[in-house]
Every structure is written in C-alpha cells, then in structure tokens.
Amino acid sequence: MTNGIEKILRLEEGAKVNVLRVKHHYLQQLFWECTLRCNLKCKHCGSNCMAEDLRGEMPLNDFLCVLDEIEKNMHQPILITTTGGEPLMREDIMDCGREISKRGFYWGMVTNGTYLTQTILDKLLDAGLSSISVSLDGLQDEHNWMRGNNHSFHAAINAIDVLACNQRNLTWDVITCVNKRNISHIEELKQFLIEHGVKRWKIFTVFAMGRAKEYPEMDLDKEEFTMLMTFISKSRKEAALKVSYGCESFLGPFEYEVRDNQYFCAAGVNVASIRFDGAISGCLSIRYNYNEGNIYKNSFVDTWNNRFQRYRNSQWKKTGICEACEAWRWCLGNGMHLRDDEGNLKQCNYRKLYHNTK
C-alpha cells in the first residue's frame, strides 16, 4: 500500500472532487428495470424476481418518453443500462436497445447469460449494444447454488466464451458476488476466467436485502472480507486481468488499492434508476422509501434537478456509528443501499475491516 500521509492527501483531493460531483450532479448512467421476470431464482436477489411476474413490464414507449425528455434537456453522454430480472426475457428487448441507441444514448445490459448465444449477441450488437456484464458467482457448485439452477454455470460460461470470441466493438466484463461459499475458491476462479479470455472482472459483496436476508452465508466476516480486499489489491498488480471491487463502501487504507477511484456513492449524483413501475430512484439496490418520484406523475428531469437531496446532502446520515467516525469526511455515511427504512446504517465495511464490528 502507499505511504499513509500520501494516502491521506490523496483522500483529501478525492473528497474535493466528490464535492464538485455533488454540486454539478451530472447524470452519467440511468438504470432501467425493464422487467422483473427471470428464469433463475438467485439466493441474493434483492427484487425477488420470478419467471412469470404479475407486476408487469413498463411499455417501451413510456420509457422512451423519459429518454426524449432527457435528450431535450441534458447534453452529456449517458449510458442506459437495461437490467431486471433478466432483460433478455423481455420480448421486445431488441426494439428497446434500437430505440435507445437511435436517440444517441449508449446502451448497456446486465444479464445472467443463460440466453446469450452468438445469434442473440449479433442481434444485440445490430440493435446498438455497447456494453454488457455477465454474472458468474463462482465455480460450478457455488454458482449453481447461488443461482438456484443446476444448468446456470454452463450457460454463463457459454455466454462468456461467446463474448471472448466477439470481434465487434463491445465493452464487456464479468460480475461476481463473493460470499462464504465461493471465497475459498476465488484464486481458482480468477485463473478460470483468465483461461476463458475474460479481461475485466468486477467483484461485489452481498448486502442482506430481498432473498439474501434468508442466507447468512452471503455475509463475509472480518477475516474473509480482509482476505478479499487483499486478494483484489494483489490481483490488480497483475496484467492478465483487470480486477476491481464495486462501489459499496469506504475501505480506509484499501482505497485506490482495490478500484480505480476513491469510494463515492454516485446514486442520485451521477446515477439514477427507473423501476419497473416508473419509480425514480438513485440505485435499484436502494430501498423503496428512498424513491424520489415516479415518471407517471413527475417530470424525470425536474425530479433529477430538484430532488435527491437525501442523496446529495449527507449530513442527515451523521448519526449512530457515523457521528464520531474518523473516516466521515471521506465516507459521508456509506452507500444509501446500506441503510434501512428509517435511515439507520445496517452495515459498515470500514468498521468490519478496522473495528472488528459491522
């Protein structure tokens, strides 16, 4: 790791940059929960998605009205990421991508990979797909356990192999959610990904919401979490695979060691989401009480410009364990998705690393 004083100076500079990010709050990425249908039953799902979801799907034209409003009023490049559920279960997904691209937006997707054949990928690329993430949550036994399907591992690997052989312009990566069952095989999984041509690997940990609350195996303890951070830091010094940890929380001395940028919760600052029912949120991982409006009642642009104060002014978070925390100036209360319905912080990875508590 870098010298302690150098790290603090770097954190201070990063904090100044983050103040400017909040001040200008340019929208850079918009997630669209385009369906809640899913062909898997993942144990860490925060939305409790089902194969036949009775809650419905937002009509494409309703979402396009939002994009037209954004295109008219915002003048910066924005990535529209279709997610779910499993977006490839949406019958008009190619039309969705085509219309997104036609309006000058970048189009991305997060998928479990089970439907991603070469034929489907070609159609997605023809429709304008520019980036895609495929989930792989361990080697065969661990992945199949996590996804609740004994065929999901081979399907995901087939999807990764298709992407690795693709010669067209496409940014892609693999996402892994690390838990107690797969962390002991993390080095083996890394070598497996390298052998399959993966160049970018993003690692997340799981927060207890949705189905994940039912499985204590999802939550890493202090020793396991420290091991994961050390593994990522070490792996980033190797050239074969670009590894990074997600944006979940402030990590103290591990900042800049496990990802390119300093921790910052971009939800409501540079990132917004539209849920299947039209609700406007900062991030789909955040609880419903932090929604800021609904596209069927509110202007999205007006909502983005004039609401989201709970996301952009963190002073209300400075209670409980955050009130006297030495890392507050850099952390600002952790990610919004780590707070419960009343706003209480339910998990702190910084404290897990350095205070031996959650």
PDB file of C-alpha atoms in Angstrom, residues 35-319:
ATOM      1  CA  THR A  35     -38.564  -6.450 -16.446  1.00  0.00           C
ATOM      2  CA  LEU A  36     -38.934  -8.354 -13.197  1.00  0.00           C
ATOM      3  CA  ARG A  37     -39.236 -11.690 -14.970  1.00  0.00           C
ATOM      4  CA  CYS A  38     -36.278 -14.012 -14.516  1.00  0.00           C
ATOM      5  CA  ASN A  39     -35.547 -17.628 -15.430  1.00  0.00           C
ATOM      6  CA  LEU A  40     -33.407 -18.143 -12.299  1.00  0.00           C
ATOM      7  CA  LYS A  41     -34.123 -17.859  -8.589  1.00  0.00           C
ATOM      8  CA  CYS A  42     -30.939 -16.346  -7.221  1.00  0.00           C
ATOM      9  CA  LYS A  43     -30.404 -16.505  -3.484  1.00  0.00           C
ATOM     10  CA  HIS A  44     -29.002 -12.975  -3.372  1.00  0.00           C
ATOM     11  CA  CYS A  45     -31.749 -11.325  -5.443  1.00  0.00           C
ATOM     12  CA  GLY A  46     -32.860  -8.024  -3.953  1.00  0.00           C
ATOM     13  CA  SER A  47     -36.047  -7.878  -6.035  1.00  0.00           C
ATOM     14  CA  ASN A  48     -37.467 -11.388  -5.544  1.00  0.00           C
ATOM     15  CA  CYS A  49     -37.859 -11.747  -9.311  1.00  0.00           C
ATOM     16  CA  MET A  50     -39.893 -14.635 -10.753  1.00  0.00           C
ATOM     17  CA  ALA A  51     -40.272 -16.381 -14.110  1.00  0.00           C
ATOM     18  CA  GLU A  52     -43.818 -15.093 -14.524  1.00  0.00           C
ATOM     19  CA  ASP A  53     -44.013 -11.825 -12.658  1.00  0.00           C
ATOM     20  CA  LEU A  54     -47.538 -10.485 -12.288  1.00  0.00           C
ATOM     21  CA  ARG A  55     -46.295  -6.953 -11.643  1.00  0.00           C
ATOM     22  CA  GLY A  56     -45.878  -6.390 -15.373  1.00  0.00           C
ATOM     23  CA  GLU A  57     -43.350  -4.576 -17.541  1.00  0.00           C
ATOM     24  CA  MET A  58     -43.160  -0.918 -18.407  1.00  0.00           C
ATOM     25  CA  PRO A  59     -44.230  -0.333 -22.027  1.00  0.00           C
ATOM     26  CA  LEU A  60     -41.288   0.752 -24.151  1.00  0.00           C
ATOM     27  CA  ASN A  61     -42.989   3.962 -25.258  1.00  0.00           C
ATOM     28  CA  ASP A  62     -43.359   5.081 -21.639  1.00  0.00           C
ATOM     29  CA  PHE A  63     -39.625   4.747 -21.098  1.00  0.00           C
ATOM     30  CA  LEU A  64     -38.860   6.431 -24.421  1.00  0.00           C
ATOM     31  CA  CYS A  65     -40.824   9.484 -23.277  1.00  0.00           C
ATOM     32  CA  VAL A  66     -38.320   9.787 -20.427  1.00  0.00           C
ATOM     33  CA  LEU A  67     -35.389   9.454 -22.824  1.00  0.00           C
ATOM     34  CA  ASP A  68     -36.856  12.094 -25.108  1.00  0.00           C
ATOM     35  CA  GLU A  69     -37.157  14.448 -22.150  1.00  0.00           C
ATOM     36  CA  ILE A  70     -33.562  13.740 -21.128  1.00  0.00           C
ATOM     37  CA  GLU A  71     -32.310  14.205 -24.688  1.00  0.00           C
ATOM     38  CA  LYS A  72     -34.029  17.569 -24.909  1.00  0.00           C
ATOM     39  CA  ASN A  73     -32.786  18.920 -21.575  1.00  0.00           C
ATOM     40  CA  MET A  74     -29.467  17.232 -20.828  1.00  0.00           C
ATOM     41  CA  HIS A  75     -26.462  17.479 -23.064  1.00  0.00           C
ATOM     42  CA  GLN A  76     -23.927  14.992 -21.766  1.00  0.00           C
ATOM     43  CA  PRO A  77     -23.298  11.374 -22.806  1.00  0.00           C
ATOM     44  CA  ILE A  78     -25.443   8.974 -20.769  1.00  0.00           C
ATOM     45  CA  LEU A  79     -25.314   5.192 -20.527  1.00  0.00           C
ATOM     46  CA  ILE A  80     -28.719   3.495 -20.352  1.00  0.00           C
ATOM     47  CA  THR A  81     -28.325   0.106 -18.684  1.00  0.00           C
ATOM     48  CA  THR A  82     -31.161  -2.372 -19.070  1.00  0.00           C
ATOM     49  CA  THR A  83     -31.448  -4.732 -16.150  1.00  0.00           C
ATOM     50  CA  GLY A  84     -34.065  -6.726 -14.306  1.00  0.00           C
ATOM     51  CA  GLY A  85     -34.910  -9.511 -13.675  1.00  0.00           C
ATOM     52  CA  GLU A  86     -33.332 -10.943 -16.771  1.00  0.00           C
ATOM     53  CA  PRO A  87     -33.571  -8.342 -19.576  1.00  0.00           C
ATOM     54  CA  LEU A  88     -33.277 -10.995 -22.289  1.00  0.00           C
ATOM     55  CA  MET A  89     -36.650 -12.355 -21.145  1.00  0.00           C
ATOM     56  CA  ARG A  90     -38.267  -9.164 -22.385  1.00  0.00           C
ATOM     57  CA  GLU A  91     -39.654  -9.979 -25.828  1.00  0.00           C
ATOM     58  CA  ASP A  92     -39.027  -6.531 -27.301  1.00  0.00           C
ATOM     59  CA  ILE A  93     -35.538  -6.084 -25.855  1.00  0.00           C
ATOM     60  CA  MET A  94     -34.007  -5.615 -29.311  1.00  0.00           C
ATOM     61  CA  ASP A  95     -36.519  -2.859 -30.043  1.00  0.00           C
ATOM     62  CA  CYS A  96     -35.681  -1.293 -26.683  1.00  0.00           C
ATOM     63  CA  GLY A  97     -31.986  -1.226 -27.493  1.00  0.00           C
ATOM     64  CA  ARG A  98     -32.556   0.035 -31.013  1.00  0.00           C
ATOM     65  CA  GLU A  99     -34.652   2.966 -29.790  1.00  0.00           C
ATOM     66  CA  ILE A 100     -32.197   3.794 -27.005  1.00  0.00           C
ATOM     67  CA  SER A 101     -29.321   3.864 -29.495  1.00  0.00           C
ATOM     68  CA  LYS A 102     -31.338   5.809 -32.074  1.00  0.00           C
ATOM     69  CA  ARG A 103     -31.668   8.643 -29.568  1.00  0.00           C
ATOM     70  CA  GLY A 104     -27.906   8.902 -29.157  1.00  0.00           C
ATOM     71  CA  PHE A 105     -27.575   7.129 -25.807  1.00  0.00           C
ATOM     72  CA  TYR A 106     -25.115   4.372 -25.061  1.00  0.00           C
ATOM     73  CA  TRP A 107     -26.884   1.087 -24.382  1.00  0.00           C
ATOM     74  CA  GLY A 108     -25.652  -1.405 -21.797  1.00  0.00           C
ATOM     75  CA  MET A 109     -27.048  -4.564 -20.197  1.00  0.00           C
ATOM     76  CA  VAL A 110     -26.618  -6.736 -17.122  1.00  0.00           C
ATOM     77  CA  THR A 111     -27.517 -10.396 -17.735  1.00  0.00           C
ATOM     78  CA  ASN A 112     -27.223 -13.813 -16.135  1.00  0.00           C
ATOM     79  CA  GLY A 113     -26.016 -15.052 -19.527  1.00  0.00           C
ATOM     80  CA  THR A 114     -28.361 -18.022 -19.868  1.00  0.00           C
ATOM     81  CA  TYR A 115     -29.852 -16.754 -23.150  1.00  0.00           C
ATOM     82  CA  LEU A 116     -26.734 -15.139 -24.584  1.00  0.00           C
ATOM     83  CA  THR A 117     -25.888 -17.189 -27.676  1.00  0.00           C
ATOM     84  CA  GLN A 118     -23.880 -15.974 -30.662  1.00  0.00           C
ATOM     85  CA  THR A 119     -27.130 -15.349 -32.553  1.00  0.00           C
ATOM     86  CA  ILE A 120     -28.573 -13.269 -29.720  1.00  0.00           C
ATOM     87  CA  LEU A 121     -25.335 -11.322 -29.313  1.00  0.00           C
ATOM     88  CA  ASP A 122     -25.296 -10.476 -33.023  1.00  0.00           C
ATOM     89  CA  LYS A 123     -28.850  -9.170 -32.764  1.00  0.00           C
ATOM     90  CA  LEU A 124     -27.984  -7.119 -29.691  1.00  0.00           C
ATOM     91  CA  LEU A 125     -24.976  -5.588 -31.426  1.00  0.00           C
ATOM     92  CA  ASP A 126     -27.064  -4.823 -34.502  1.00  0.00           C
ATOM     93  CA  ALA A 127     -29.510  -3.049 -32.178  1.00  0.00           C
ATOM     94  CA  GLY A 128     -26.691  -0.892 -30.793  1.00  0.00           C
ATOM     95  CA  LEU A 129     -25.483  -2.658 -27.652  1.00  0.00           C
ATOM     96  CA  SER A 130     -22.217  -1.054 -26.489  1.00  0.00           C
ATOM     97  CA  SER A 131     -21.554  -2.792 -23.148  1.00  0.00           C
ATOM     98  CA  ILE A 132     -22.659  -5.905 -21.293  1.00  0.00           C
ATOM     99  CA  SER A 133     -21.974  -7.550 -17.934  1.00  0.00           C
ATOM    100  CA  VAL A 134     -22.421 -11.281 -17.308  1.00  0.00           C
ATOM    101  CA  SER A 135     -22.788 -12.691 -13.814  1.00  0.00           C
ATOM    102  CA  LEU A 136     -20.664 -15.635 -12.701  1.00  0.00           C
ATOM    103  CA  ASP A 137     -20.774 -16.311  -8.971  1.00  0.00           C
ATOM    104  CA  GLY A 138     -18.066 -18.903  -8.564  1.00  0.00           C
ATOM    105  CA  LEU A 139     -17.119 -22.260 -10.000  1.00  0.00           C
ATOM    106  CA  GLN A 140     -19.798 -24.789 -10.908  1.00  0.00           C
ATOM    107  CA  ASP A 141     -21.134 -25.844  -7.486  1.00  0.00           C
ATOM    108  CA  GLU A 142     -21.032 -22.373  -5.963  1.00  0.00           C
ATOM    109  CA  HIS A 143     -22.552 -20.634  -8.972  1.00  0.00           C
ATOM    110  CA  ASN A 144     -25.371 -23.159  -9.362  1.00  0.00           C
ATOM    111  CA  TRP A 145     -26.143 -22.921  -5.643  1.00  0.00           C
ATOM    112  CA  MET A 146     -26.254 -19.121  -5.785  1.00  0.00           C
ATOM    113  CA  ARG A 147     -28.431 -19.096  -8.907  1.00  0.00           C
ATOM    114  CA  GLY A 148     -30.758 -21.912  -7.875  1.00  0.00           C
ATOM    115  CA  ASN A 149     -30.286 -23.746 -11.159  1.00  0.00           C
ATOM    116  CA  ASN A 150     -28.012 -26.704 -11.948  1.00  0.00           C
ATOM    117  CA  HIS A 151     -27.568 -25.626 -15.573  1.00  0.00           C
ATOM    118  CA  SER A 152     -26.796 -21.951 -14.972  1.00  0.00           C
ATOM    119  CA  PHE A 153     -22.998 -22.347 -14.702  1.00  0.00           C
ATOM    120  CA  HIS A 154     -22.546 -23.914 -18.130  1.00  0.00           C
ATOM    121  CA  ALA A 155     -24.917 -21.382 -19.667  1.00  0.00           C
ATOM    122  CA  ALA A 156     -22.969 -18.485 -18.152  1.00  0.00           C
ATOM    123  CA  ILE A 157     -19.651 -19.949 -19.345  1.00  0.00           C
ATOM    124  CA  ASN A 158     -21.046 -20.366 -22.853  1.00  0.00           C
ATOM    125  CA  ALA A 159     -22.051 -16.693 -22.769  1.00  0.00           C
ATOM    126  CA  ILE A 160     -18.566 -15.672 -21.612  1.00  0.00           C
ATOM    127  CA  ASP A 161     -16.979 -17.745 -24.375  1.00  0.00           C
ATOM    128  CA  VAL A 162     -19.237 -16.065 -26.943  1.00  0.00           C
ATOM    129  CA  LEU A 163     -18.176 -12.636 -25.680  1.00  0.00           C
ATOM    130  CA  ALA A 164     -14.497 -13.592 -25.607  1.00  0.00           C
ATOM    131  CA  CYS A 165     -14.656 -14.599 -29.283  1.00  0.00           C
ATOM    132  CA  ASN A 166     -16.560 -11.495 -30.380  1.00  0.00           C
ATOM    133  CA  GLN A 167     -14.689  -9.330 -32.887  1.00  0.00           C
ATOM    134  CA  ARG A 168     -17.109  -6.409 -32.958  1.00  0.00           C
ATOM    135  CA  ASN A 169     -16.893  -3.260 -30.856  1.00  0.00           C
ATOM    136  CA  LEU A 170     -18.188  -4.143 -27.391  1.00  0.00           C
ATOM    137  CA  THR A 171     -17.121  -3.474 -23.801  1.00  0.00           C
ATOM    138  CA  TRP A 172     -17.849  -6.391 -21.505  1.00  0.00           C
ATOM    139  CA  ASP A 173     -16.986  -7.770 -18.108  1.00  0.00           C
ATOM    140  CA  VAL A 174     -17.852 -10.489 -15.613  1.00  0.00           C
ATOM    141  CA  ILE A 175     -19.509  -9.727 -12.282  1.00  0.00           C
ATOM    142  CA  THR A 176     -19.029 -11.947  -9.233  1.00  0.00           C
ATOM    143  CA  CYS A 177     -20.791 -11.657  -5.876  1.00  0.00           C
ATOM    144  CA  VAL A 178     -18.449 -13.081  -3.263  1.00  0.00           C
ATOM    145  CA  ASN A 179     -19.833 -14.949  -0.253  1.00  0.00           C
ATOM    146  CA  LYS A 180     -18.729 -17.527   2.315  1.00  0.00           C
ATOM    147  CA  ARG A 181     -19.169 -20.409  -0.129  1.00  0.00           C
ATOM    148  CA  ASN A 182     -17.085 -19.117  -3.015  1.00  0.00           C
ATOM    149  CA  ILE A 183     -14.375 -17.020  -1.341  1.00  0.00           C
ATOM    150  CA  SER A 184     -12.146 -20.043  -0.679  1.00  0.00           C
ATOM    151  CA  HIS A 185     -12.056 -20.675  -4.462  1.00  0.00           C
ATOM    152  CA  ILE A 186     -11.504 -17.064  -5.503  1.00  0.00           C
ATOM    153  CA  GLU A 187      -7.950 -17.593  -6.818  1.00  0.00           C
ATOM    154  CA  GLU A 188      -9.048 -20.648  -8.759  1.00  0.00           C
ATOM    155  CA  LEU A 189     -11.963 -18.685 -10.196  1.00  0.00           C
ATOM    156  CA  LYS A 190      -9.593 -15.920 -11.302  1.00  0.00           C
ATOM    157  CA  GLN A 191      -7.432 -18.380 -13.219  1.00  0.00           C
ATOM    158  CA  PHE A 192     -10.555 -19.920 -14.733  1.00  0.00           C
ATOM    159  CA  LEU A 193     -11.712 -16.525 -16.010  1.00  0.00           C
ATOM    160  CA  ILE A 194      -8.290 -15.779 -17.487  1.00  0.00           C
ATOM    161  CA  GLU A 195      -8.368 -19.107 -19.324  1.00  0.00           C
ATOM    162  CA  HIS A 196     -11.743 -18.168 -20.789  1.00  0.00           C
ATOM    163  CA  GLY A 197     -10.495 -14.854 -22.143  1.00  0.00           C
ATOM    164  CA  VAL A 198     -12.016 -12.501 -19.569  1.00  0.00           C
ATOM    165  CA  LYS A 199     -10.192  -9.154 -19.386  1.00  0.00           C
ATOM    166  CA  ARG A 200     -12.369  -7.249 -16.865  1.00  0.00           C
ATOM    167  CA  TRP A 201     -13.727  -8.631 -13.604  1.00  0.00           C
ATOM    168  CA  LYS A 202     -15.830  -6.691 -11.121  1.00  0.00           C
ATOM    169  CA  ILE A 203     -16.300  -8.117  -7.637  1.00  0.00           C
ATOM    170  CA  PHE A 204     -19.153  -7.283  -5.274  1.00  0.00           C
ATOM    171  CA  THR A 205     -20.199  -8.427  -1.827  1.00  0.00           C
ATOM    172  CA  VAL A 206     -23.812  -9.065  -0.863  1.00  0.00           C
ATOM    173  CA  PHE A 207     -25.969  -6.933   1.418  1.00  0.00           C
ATOM    174  CA  ALA A 208     -28.829  -8.584   3.330  1.00  0.00           C
ATOM    175  CA  MET A 209     -31.942  -7.462   1.486  1.00  0.00           C
ATOM    176  CA  GLY A 210     -34.519  -9.342  -0.567  1.00  0.00           C
ATOM    177  CA  ARG A 211     -33.805 -13.068  -0.620  1.00  0.00           C
ATOM    178  CA  ALA A 212     -30.267 -12.517   0.676  1.00  0.00           C
ATOM    179  CA  LYS A 213     -31.669 -11.951   4.171  1.00  0.00           C
ATOM    180  CA  GLU A 214     -32.536 -15.655   4.283  1.00  0.00           C
ATOM    181  CA  TYR A 215     -28.960 -16.830   3.707  1.00  0.00           C
ATOM    182  CA  PRO A 216     -26.324 -15.951   6.333  1.00  0.00           C
ATOM    183  CA  GLU A 217     -23.711 -17.499   4.010  1.00  0.00           C
ATOM    184  CA  MET A 218     -23.851 -14.276   1.995  1.00  0.00           C
ATOM    185  CA  ASP A 219     -22.202 -12.121   4.657  1.00  0.00           C
ATOM    186  CA  LEU A 220     -18.394 -12.193   4.884  1.00  0.00           C
ATOM    187  CA  ASP A 221     -16.849 -11.842   8.316  1.00  0.00           C
ATOM    188  CA  LYS A 222     -13.857  -9.609   9.106  1.00  0.00           C
ATOM    189  CA  GLU A 223     -11.246 -12.225   8.189  1.00  0.00           C
ATOM    190  CA  GLU A 224     -12.964 -13.168   4.924  1.00  0.00           C
ATOM    191  CA  PHE A 225     -13.567  -9.564   3.892  1.00  0.00           C
ATOM    192  CA  THR A 226      -9.956  -8.629   4.630  1.00  0.00           C
ATOM    193  CA  MET A 227      -8.821 -11.624   2.615  1.00  0.00           C
ATOM    194  CA  LEU A 228     -10.986 -10.496  -0.305  1.00  0.00           C
ATOM    195  CA  MET A 229      -9.618  -6.944  -0.258  1.00  0.00           C
ATOM    196  CA  THR A 230      -6.045  -8.276  -0.095  1.00  0.00           C
ATOM    197  CA  PHE A 231      -6.767 -10.624  -2.987  1.00  0.00           C
ATOM    198  CA  ILE A 232      -8.138  -7.800  -5.150  1.00  0.00           C
ATOM    199  CA  SER A 233      -5.253  -5.481  -4.291  1.00  0.00           C
ATOM    200  CA  LYS A 234      -2.718  -8.155  -5.210  1.00  0.00           C
ATOM    201  CA  SER A 235      -4.562  -9.141  -8.396  1.00  0.00           C
ATOM    202  CA  ARG A 236      -4.648  -5.549  -9.637  1.00  0.00           C
ATOM    203  CA  LYS A 237      -0.855  -5.601  -9.817  1.00  0.00           C
ATOM    204  CA  GLU A 238      -1.035  -8.403 -12.376  1.00  0.00           C
ATOM    205  CA  ALA A 239      -1.533  -7.702 -16.068  1.00  0.00           C
ATOM    206  CA  ALA A 240      -3.670 -10.654 -17.137  1.00  0.00           C
ATOM    207  CA  LEU A 241      -6.992  -9.434 -15.742  1.00  0.00           C
ATOM    208  CA  LYS A 242      -8.296  -6.029 -14.644  1.00  0.00           C
ATOM    209  CA  VAL A 243      -9.970  -6.641 -11.277  1.00  0.00           C
ATOM    210  CA  SER A 244     -11.931  -4.105  -9.252  1.00  0.00           C
ATOM    211  CA  TYR A 245     -14.232  -4.001  -6.258  1.00  0.00           C
ATOM    212  CA  GLY A 246     -17.662  -2.396  -6.525  1.00  0.00           C
ATOM    213  CA  CYS A 247     -18.715   0.972  -5.148  1.00  0.00           C
ATOM    214  CA  GLU A 248     -20.253  -0.427  -1.983  1.00  0.00           C
ATOM    215  CA  SER A 249     -18.431   1.415   0.808  1.00  0.00           C
ATOM    216  CA  PHE A 250     -15.397   3.313   2.033  1.00  0.00           C
ATOM    217  CA  LEU A 251     -12.445   0.986   2.700  1.00  0.00           C
ATOM    218  CA  GLY A 252      -9.845   3.084   4.501  1.00  0.00           C
ATOM    219  CA  PRO A 253      -6.258   2.129   3.526  1.00  0.00           C
ATOM    220  CA  PHE A 254      -7.599  -0.158   0.802  1.00  0.00           C
ATOM    221  CA  GLU A 255      -8.883   2.900  -1.094  1.00  0.00           C
ATOM    222  CA  TYR A 256      -7.187   3.120  -4.524  1.00  0.00           C
ATOM    223  CA  GLU A 257      -5.845  -0.393  -3.906  1.00  0.00           C
ATOM    224  CA  VAL A 258      -8.986  -2.276  -4.973  1.00  0.00           C
ATOM    225  CA  ARG A 259     -10.552   0.059  -7.564  1.00  0.00           C
ATOM    226  CA  ASP A 260      -9.505   2.908  -9.805  1.00  0.00           C
ATOM    227  CA  ASN A 261     -11.325   5.676  -7.999  1.00  0.00           C
ATOM    228  CA  GLN A 262     -11.891   6.712  -4.411  1.00  0.00           C
ATOM    229  CA  TYR A 263     -15.123   5.482  -2.841  1.00  0.00           C
ATOM    230  CA  PHE A 264     -18.135   7.613  -3.684  1.00  0.00           C
ATOM    231  CA  CYS A 265     -21.815   6.695  -3.718  1.00  0.00           C
ATOM    232  CA  ALA A 266     -22.858   8.068  -7.103  1.00  0.00           C
ATOM    233  CA  ALA A 267     -26.528   7.204  -6.590  1.00  0.00           C
ATOM    234  CA  GLY A 268     -28.584  10.362  -7.003  1.00  0.00           C
ATOM    235  CA  VAL A 269     -25.450  12.277  -8.001  1.00  0.00           C
ATOM    236  CA  ASN A 270     -24.340  10.702 -11.280  1.00  0.00           C
ATOM    237  CA  VAL A 271     -26.565   7.615 -11.323  1.00  0.00           C
ATOM    238  CA  ALA A 272     -30.356   7.276 -11.430  1.00  0.00           C
ATOM    239  CA  SER A 273     -32.736   4.374 -11.867  1.00  0.00           C
ATOM    240  CA  ILE A 274     -36.244   3.851 -13.133  1.00  0.00           C
ATOM    241  CA  ARG A 275     -38.023   0.886 -11.603  1.00  0.00           C
ATOM    242  CA  PHE A 276     -40.455  -1.386 -13.418  1.00  0.00           C
ATOM    243  CA  ASP A 277     -43.405   0.634 -12.057  1.00  0.00           C
ATOM    244  CA  GLY A 278     -41.978   4.035 -13.026  1.00  0.00           C
ATOM    245  CA  ALA A 279     -40.494   4.919  -9.641  1.00  0.00           C
ATOM    246  CA  ILE A 280     -37.432   7.179  -9.867  1.00  0.00           C
ATOM    247  CA  SER A 281     -34.570   6.173  -7.586  1.00  0.00           C
ATOM    248  CA  GLY A 282     -30.860   6.665  -7.241  1.00  0.00           C
ATOM    249  CA  CYS A 283     -29.997   2.970  -7.473  1.00  0.00           C
ATOM    250  CA  LEU A 284     -32.039  -0.198  -7.816  1.00  0.00           C
ATOM    251  CA  SER A 285     -30.288  -1.630  -4.741  1.00  0.00           C
ATOM    252  CA  ILE A 286     -31.749   1.118  -2.541  1.00  0.00           C
ATOM    253  CA  ARG A 287     -34.975   0.620  -0.616  1.00  0.00           C
ATOM    254  CA  TYR A 288     -38.243   1.928  -1.987  1.00  0.00           C
ATOM    255  CA  ASN A 289     -38.641   4.638   0.657  1.00  0.00           C
ATOM    256  CA  TYR A 290     -35.771   6.493  -0.991  1.00  0.00           C
ATOM    257  CA  ASN A 291     -37.613   6.836  -4.308  1.00  0.00           C
ATOM    258  CA  GLU A 292     -37.815  10.471  -5.390  1.00  0.00           C
ATOM    259  CA  GLY A 293     -40.798  10.438  -7.721  1.00  0.00           C
ATOM    260  CA  ASN A 294     -42.466   8.478 -10.496  1.00  0.00           C
ATOM    261  CA  ILE A 295     -42.343   9.049 -14.242  1.00  0.00           C
ATOM    262  CA  TYR A 296     -46.142   8.653 -14.404  1.00  0.00           C
ATOM    263  CA  LYS A 297     -46.584  11.612 -12.039  1.00  0.00           C
ATOM    264  CA  ASN A 298     -43.391  13.646 -12.242  1.00  0.00           C
ATOM    265  CA  SER A 299     -41.017  15.019 -14.831  1.00  0.00           C
ATOM    266  CA  PHE A 300     -37.836  12.959 -14.693  1.00  0.00           C
ATOM    267  CA  VAL A 301     -35.598  15.934 -15.471  1.00  0.00           C
ATOM    268  CA  ASP A 302     -37.294  18.121 -12.860  1.00  0.00           C
ATOM    269  CA  THR A 303     -37.007  15.297 -10.333  1.00  0.00           C
ATOM    270  CA  TRP A 304     -33.323  14.867 -11.108  1.00  0.00           C
ATOM    271  CA  ASN A 305     -32.558  18.569 -10.950  1.00  0.00           C
ATOM    272  CA  ASN A 306     -34.565  19.487  -7.864  1.00  0.00           C
ATOM    273  CA  ARG A 307     -34.978  16.429  -5.677  1.00  0.00           C
ATOM    274  CA  PHE A 308     -32.468  13.773  -4.493  1.00  0.00           C
ATOM    275  CA  GLN A 309     -31.454  15.988  -1.581  1.00  0.00           C
ATOM    276  CA  ARG A 310     -31.105  12.933   0.686  1.00  0.00           C
ATOM    277  CA  TYR A 311     -28.527  11.644  -1.764  1.00  0.00           C
ATOM    278  CA  ARG A 312     -26.645  14.902  -2.218  1.00  0.00           C
ATOM    279  CA  ASN A 313     -26.559  16.241   1.330  1.00  0.00           C
ATOM    280  CA  SER A 314     -25.227  13.551   3.647  1.00  0.00           C
ATOM    281  CA  GLN A 315     -25.459  15.416   6.947  1.00  0.00           C
ATOM    282  CA  TRP A 316     -28.607  13.525   7.979  1.00  0.00           C
ATOM    283  CA  LYS A 317     -26.522  10.319   7.956  1.00  0.00           C
ATOM    284  CA  LYS A 318     -24.157  11.613  10.658  1.00  0.00           C
ATOM    285  CA  THR A 319     -25.775   9.701  13.497  1.00  0.00           C
TER     286      THR A 319
END
